[in-house]
Amino acid sequence: MFTSFQIIALTLFTAMVSYDTMHTQLMNYGRLVFCGLISGAIMGNITEGLLIGGTMELMSLGVGGFGGAAIPNYILGSIIGIAFASATQGGIEAGLAVGIPVAALGVQLDVFSRMISSVFLHKAQSALERMHLKNMYRWIFVGMLPRILFLMTIVFLALTAGSPLIAKLLALMPAFLSTGLNVAGGLLPAVGFAILLKYLPLTRYFIYAILGFLLSSYFNLPIIGVASFGFIVAYVIYLQNEKEASLNPEPSIKNEELTHERILLTKKQVKRARNRWFRTAQVCFNYESMQAASVVYAMGPSLELIYQGQPEALKKSLKAHFRFFNTQPWMANLILSSALAVEENGGEDAIEGASSIRTSLMGPFAGLGDSILTVLPKTIFGAIAAYMAIEGNPTGVTLCLAIGLVMLGLRFKLWDLGYTQGVRFVNASQSRLKSVTDAASVLGLVVVGALIASNVKVNVPVVFTIGESVTRVQDIFNKILPNMLPLLAVIFCYWLLGKKKMTSAKMVWLIIGISILGAYLHLLGS
């Protein structure tokens, strides 16, 4: 069913995208569209690859591993779904029928790989106790392998040993199950949009989400047109906030000045720490200490230079770096470089102070980074790329890669700012950051509102016959408000996500179950 080239190429591509997801994150704003383009090219059907990749991208909007949460693996679902859609010539229906369950099962895979990574964490800590630092770095580095190898193995087995089985299962699949999975493909973006709305200031700016929804529903404006309109509104709000901030300046948070009296690291050595963090931002990611092992891997060589001839002080510092740490990987640049400067300046006496910087800032910076650097850009650019991909246009991939490169430059700049200015940069930029956040939130809400109308698909095939008159339930809802059912689906997901113990992973499974049950009862159709 698959050629040797296709099997090897898709397996290696899985490893590449998985590495980028956890560490470099250059394709953070449209990764599944990128998966669709490359997987489609490997399978000889780019258009179909873009269609499935774009659909999966919309499903994943807002579904992020915030706080270390395990989420569906849409990368795995996209690659395997595209492969079988092309091989069986079953189209997007076959792709989603295979890809959605595979993606949902990725939650368990994520949990298992993190548990395995804890073994490597303990090996690294044991090596530190013996001061075998090279072994410590090796154990941390190979801690990234479980997740990548698991994904590669699943893709390889699915395309070799599993291909005849999956082909038979697709042929034997009941019509209602196939229809139900396709219904889920249209409904699952509602989960992503609901999660996005949880992170955006919906209570304060809900009118802008309604504006985007109405522009798309009543005027059929394309997403780029709605986004352009939203940008104008956001810019006006930004100017208003800046004017208010200039009239009512906020006092800065007091903090200790960073004075570099002891310069022990060259620019090259500081950049080396930055580059090691960039390459391995979430290596050996586990439930015990989250990103702490990555911090040790990145900062270790610099700490060795700071504590030359002081093995006990070096061990004490590295142990402090092994403490729990979890924040948005890019905002970590500001935290880690600032802490490095403090420790370089103060030596052993500054170990606890540097640790305090990491622990006190990781929470606030996680919220700031998740909203400004992850949720909002992905909502805007990832959604635009997905919309273009569904129409068969691969240009969105270029847009996403360009944004990723811009963000890469920002990450490097944040490291430099942290090392030279530390948290003083945050104090000086408080009002500007608030203005940018508010404006970006407004733009994000306008775009999400439009996407709800155009990309959440709910079809109720129920009809009523009275005499010679036939009335479709779908038409009744649309006469009340165009795209009313997609809006209600998002409101339902938003409400459920506010319930205790409801997670994004549970929500995905719930929507899949509702879709299959609805198809079986002929209440929902694709």
PDB file of C-alpha atoms in Angstrom, residues 27-169:
ATOM      1  CA  MET A  27       6.377  26.256  12.898  1.00  0.00           C
ATOM      2  CA  ASN A  28       4.405  27.093  16.035  1.00  0.00           C
ATOM      3  CA  TYR A  29       1.725  29.033  14.138  1.00  0.00           C
ATOM      4  CA  GLY A  30       0.530  26.532  11.573  1.00  0.00           C
ATOM      5  CA  ARG A  31       2.398  23.302  12.248  1.00  0.00           C
ATOM      6  CA  LEU A  32      -0.456  21.061  11.094  1.00  0.00           C
ATOM      7  CA  VAL A  33      -0.839  22.967   7.825  1.00  0.00           C
ATOM      8  CA  PHE A  34       2.894  22.395   7.347  1.00  0.00           C
ATOM      9  CA  CYS A  35       2.341  18.697   8.136  1.00  0.00           C
ATOM     10  CA  GLY A  36      -0.425  18.635   5.541  1.00  0.00           C
ATOM     11  CA  LEU A  37       1.755  20.200   2.852  1.00  0.00           C
ATOM     12  CA  ILE A  38       4.782  17.931   3.375  1.00  0.00           C
ATOM     13  CA  SER A  39       2.812  14.723   4.064  1.00  0.00           C
ATOM     14  CA  GLY A  40       0.618  15.429   1.044  1.00  0.00           C
ATOM     15  CA  ALA A  41       3.695  15.975  -1.116  1.00  0.00           C
ATOM     16  CA  ILE A  42       5.217  12.687   0.078  1.00  0.00           C
ATOM     17  CA  MET A  43       1.954  10.871  -0.716  1.00  0.00           C
ATOM     18  CA  GLY A  44       1.597  12.642  -4.069  1.00  0.00           C
ATOM     19  CA  ASN A  45      -1.568  14.573  -3.187  1.00  0.00           C
ATOM     20  CA  ILE A  46      -0.776  18.044  -1.830  1.00  0.00           C
ATOM     21  CA  THR A  47      -4.347  19.349  -2.129  1.00  0.00           C
ATOM     22  CA  GLU A  48      -5.748  16.549   0.024  1.00  0.00           C
ATOM     23  CA  GLY A  49      -2.884  16.942   2.482  1.00  0.00           C
ATOM     24  CA  LEU A  50      -3.608  20.651   2.857  1.00  0.00           C
ATOM     25  CA  LEU A  51      -7.324  19.991   3.339  1.00  0.00           C
ATOM     26  CA  ILE A  52      -6.762  17.468   6.140  1.00  0.00           C
ATOM     27  CA  GLY A  53      -3.901  19.468   7.676  1.00  0.00           C
ATOM     28  CA  GLY A  54      -5.991  22.649   7.644  1.00  0.00           C
ATOM     29  CA  THR A  55      -8.941  20.848   9.247  1.00  0.00           C
ATOM     30  CA  MET A  56      -6.683  19.432  11.967  1.00  0.00           C
ATOM     31  CA  GLU A  57      -5.161  22.897  12.507  1.00  0.00           C
ATOM     32  CA  LEU A  58      -8.600  24.322  13.230  1.00  0.00           C
ATOM     33  CA  MET A  59      -9.308  21.455  15.641  1.00  0.00           C
ATOM     34  CA  SER A  60      -6.093  22.206  17.528  1.00  0.00           C
ATOM     35  CA  LEU A  61      -6.543  25.983  17.868  1.00  0.00           C
ATOM     36  CA  GLY A  62      -6.504  26.754  21.569  1.00  0.00           C
ATOM     37  CA  VAL A  63      -5.712  23.149  22.530  1.00  0.00           C
ATOM     38  CA  GLY A  64      -2.291  23.772  24.029  1.00  0.00           C
ATOM     39  CA  GLY A  65      -0.233  22.000  26.660  1.00  0.00           C
ATOM     40  CA  PHE A  66      -0.551  24.964  29.025  1.00  0.00           C
ATOM     41  CA  GLY A  67       0.762  24.163  32.476  1.00  0.00           C
ATOM     42  CA  GLY A  68       2.079  20.843  31.205  1.00  0.00           C
ATOM     43  CA  ALA A  69      -1.352  19.464  30.268  1.00  0.00           C
ATOM     44  CA  ALA A  70      -1.428  16.358  28.055  1.00  0.00           C
ATOM     45  CA  ILE A  71      -3.319  17.044  24.825  1.00  0.00           C
ATOM     46  CA  PRO A  72      -4.356  15.130  21.681  1.00  0.00           C
ATOM     47  CA  ASN A  73      -1.454  14.595  19.294  1.00  0.00           C
ATOM     48  CA  TYR A  74      -2.786  16.207  16.137  1.00  0.00           C
ATOM     49  CA  ILE A  75       0.604  15.844  14.439  1.00  0.00           C
ATOM     50  CA  LEU A  76       0.331  12.070  14.647  1.00  0.00           C
ATOM     51  CA  GLY A  77      -3.312  12.180  13.562  1.00  0.00           C
ATOM     52  CA  SER A  78      -2.552  14.441  10.595  1.00  0.00           C
ATOM     53  CA  ILE A  79       0.369  12.437   9.221  1.00  0.00           C
ATOM     54  CA  ILE A  80      -1.310   9.033   9.554  1.00  0.00           C
ATOM     55  CA  GLY A  81      -4.685  10.387   8.416  1.00  0.00           C
ATOM     56  CA  ILE A  82      -3.207  11.959   5.262  1.00  0.00           C
ATOM     57  CA  ALA A  83      -1.258   8.791   4.472  1.00  0.00           C
ATOM     58  CA  PHE A  84      -4.333   6.553   4.616  1.00  0.00           C
ATOM     59  CA  ALA A  85      -6.581   9.057   2.872  1.00  0.00           C
ATOM     60  CA  SER A  86      -4.215   8.995  -0.105  1.00  0.00           C
ATOM     61  CA  ALA A  87      -3.480   5.273  -0.008  1.00  0.00           C
ATOM     62  CA  THR A  88      -7.128   4.211   0.199  1.00  0.00           C
ATOM     63  CA  GLN A  89      -8.359   7.035  -2.050  1.00  0.00           C
ATOM     64  CA  GLY A  90     -11.005   7.610   0.601  1.00  0.00           C
ATOM     65  CA  GLY A  91     -10.585  11.378   0.652  1.00  0.00           C
ATOM     66  CA  ILE A  92     -10.913  13.593   3.699  1.00  0.00           C
ATOM     67  CA  GLU A  93     -13.568  11.260   5.165  1.00  0.00           C
ATOM     68  CA  ALA A  94     -11.068   8.400   5.434  1.00  0.00           C
ATOM     69  CA  GLY A  95      -8.342  10.770   6.627  1.00  0.00           C
ATOM     70  CA  LEU A  96     -10.427  12.082   9.503  1.00  0.00           C
ATOM     71  CA  ALA A  97     -11.854   8.639  10.311  1.00  0.00           C
ATOM     72  CA  VAL A  98      -8.285   7.449  10.959  1.00  0.00           C
ATOM     73  CA  GLY A  99      -6.653  10.687  12.100  1.00  0.00           C
ATOM     74  CA  ILE A 100      -9.089  11.846  14.792  1.00  0.00           C
ATOM     75  CA  PRO A 101      -8.981   8.660  16.954  1.00  0.00           C
ATOM     76  CA  VAL A 102      -5.197   8.464  16.522  1.00  0.00           C
ATOM     77  CA  ALA A 103      -4.833  12.094  17.641  1.00  0.00           C
ATOM     78  CA  ALA A 104      -7.092  11.525  20.654  1.00  0.00           C
ATOM     79  CA  LEU A 105      -5.055   8.481  21.726  1.00  0.00           C
ATOM     80  CA  GLY A 106      -2.003  10.748  21.696  1.00  0.00           C
ATOM     81  CA  VAL A 107      -3.022  11.963  25.171  1.00  0.00           C
ATOM     82  CA  GLN A 108      -2.100   8.596  26.681  1.00  0.00           C
ATOM     83  CA  LEU A 109       1.114   8.541  24.650  1.00  0.00           C
ATOM     84  CA  ASP A 110       2.082  11.972  25.992  1.00  0.00           C
ATOM     85  CA  VAL A 111       1.488  10.910  29.591  1.00  0.00           C
ATOM     86  CA  PHE A 112       3.489   7.695  29.141  1.00  0.00           C
ATOM     87  CA  SER A 113       6.466   9.440  27.507  1.00  0.00           C
ATOM     88  CA  ARG A 114       6.667  11.955  30.367  1.00  0.00           C
ATOM     89  CA  MET A 115       6.657   9.131  32.890  1.00  0.00           C
ATOM     90  CA  ILE A 116       9.531   7.468  31.028  1.00  0.00           C
ATOM     91  CA  SER A 117      11.428  10.789  30.937  1.00  0.00           C
ATOM     92  CA  SER A 118      11.441  10.776  34.750  1.00  0.00           C
ATOM     93  CA  VAL A 119      13.819   7.798  34.582  1.00  0.00           C
ATOM     94  CA  PHE A 120      16.327   9.894  32.628  1.00  0.00           C
ATOM     95  CA  LEU A 121      15.848  12.772  35.079  1.00  0.00           C
ATOM     96  CA  HIS A 122      16.812  10.546  38.002  1.00  0.00           C
ATOM     97  CA  LYS A 123      19.846   9.233  36.112  1.00  0.00           C
ATOM     98  CA  ALA A 124      20.977  12.816  35.480  1.00  0.00           C
ATOM     99  CA  GLN A 125      20.521  13.770  39.142  1.00  0.00           C
ATOM    100  CA  SER A 126      22.457  10.677  40.191  1.00  0.00           C
ATOM    101  CA  ALA A 127      25.307  11.664  37.856  1.00  0.00           C
ATOM    102  CA  LEU A 128      25.339  15.132  39.449  1.00  0.00           C
ATOM    103  CA  GLU A 129      25.737  13.603  42.913  1.00  0.00           C
ATOM    104  CA  ARG A 130      28.924  11.942  41.634  1.00  0.00           C
ATOM    105  CA  MET A 131      29.857  15.163  39.751  1.00  0.00           C
ATOM    106  CA  HIS A 132      29.947  13.262  36.442  1.00  0.00           C
ATOM    107  CA  LEU A 133      28.708  16.295  34.540  1.00  0.00           C
ATOM    108  CA  LYS A 134      29.200  14.922  31.030  1.00  0.00           C
ATOM    109  CA  ASN A 135      27.045  11.935  31.910  1.00  0.00           C
ATOM    110  CA  MET A 136      24.497  14.278  33.476  1.00  0.00           C
ATOM    111  CA  TYR A 137      24.183  16.242  30.218  1.00  0.00           C
ATOM    112  CA  ARG A 138      23.936  13.015  28.194  1.00  0.00           C
ATOM    113  CA  TRP A 139      21.104  11.645  30.347  1.00  0.00           C
ATOM    114  CA  ILE A 140      19.190  14.918  30.051  1.00  0.00           C
ATOM    115  CA  PHE A 141      19.673  15.100  26.288  1.00  0.00           C
ATOM    116  CA  VAL A 142      18.536  11.538  25.607  1.00  0.00           C
ATOM    117  CA  GLY A 143      15.461  12.286  27.726  1.00  0.00           C
ATOM    118  CA  MET A 144      13.890  13.723  24.573  1.00  0.00           C
ATOM    119  CA  LEU A 145      14.060  10.361  22.808  1.00  0.00           C
ATOM    120  CA  PRO A 146      11.101   8.481  24.371  1.00  0.00           C
ATOM    121  CA  ARG A 147       8.469  10.824  22.925  1.00  0.00           C
ATOM    122  CA  ILE A 148      10.085  11.084  19.497  1.00  0.00           C
ATOM    123  CA  LEU A 149      10.785   7.348  19.243  1.00  0.00           C
ATOM    124  CA  PHE A 150       7.230   6.466  20.326  1.00  0.00           C
ATOM    125  CA  LEU A 151       5.794   8.691  17.592  1.00  0.00           C
ATOM    126  CA  MET A 152       8.194   7.370  14.952  1.00  0.00           C
ATOM    127  CA  THR A 153       7.379   3.780  15.922  1.00  0.00           C
ATOM    128  CA  ILE A 154       3.620   4.355  15.724  1.00  0.00           C
ATOM    129  CA  VAL A 155       3.885   5.938  12.261  1.00  0.00           C
ATOM    130  CA  PHE A 156       6.250   3.216  11.020  1.00  0.00           C
ATOM    131  CA  LEU A 157       4.062   0.366  12.306  1.00  0.00           C
ATOM    132  CA  ALA A 158       0.865   2.007  11.048  1.00  0.00           C
ATOM    133  CA  LEU A 159       2.319   2.300   7.544  1.00  0.00           C
ATOM    134  CA  THR A 160       3.794  -1.216   7.475  1.00  0.00           C
ATOM    135  CA  ALA A 161       2.207  -3.861   9.684  1.00  0.00           C
ATOM    136  CA  GLY A 162      -0.913  -1.819  10.357  1.00  0.00           C
ATOM    137  CA  SER A 163      -1.777  -0.758   6.816  1.00  0.00           C
ATOM    138  CA  PRO A 164      -3.679  -3.914   5.735  1.00  0.00           C
ATOM    139  CA  LEU A 165      -5.547  -3.971   9.063  1.00  0.00           C
ATOM    140  CA  ILE A 166      -6.554  -0.302   8.889  1.00  0.00           C
ATOM    141  CA  ALA A 167      -7.626  -0.688   5.251  1.00  0.00           C
ATOM    142  CA  LYS A 168      -9.909  -3.588   6.269  1.00  0.00           C
ATOM    143  CA  LEU A 169     -11.260  -1.651   9.243  1.00  0.00           C
TER     144      LEU A 169
END
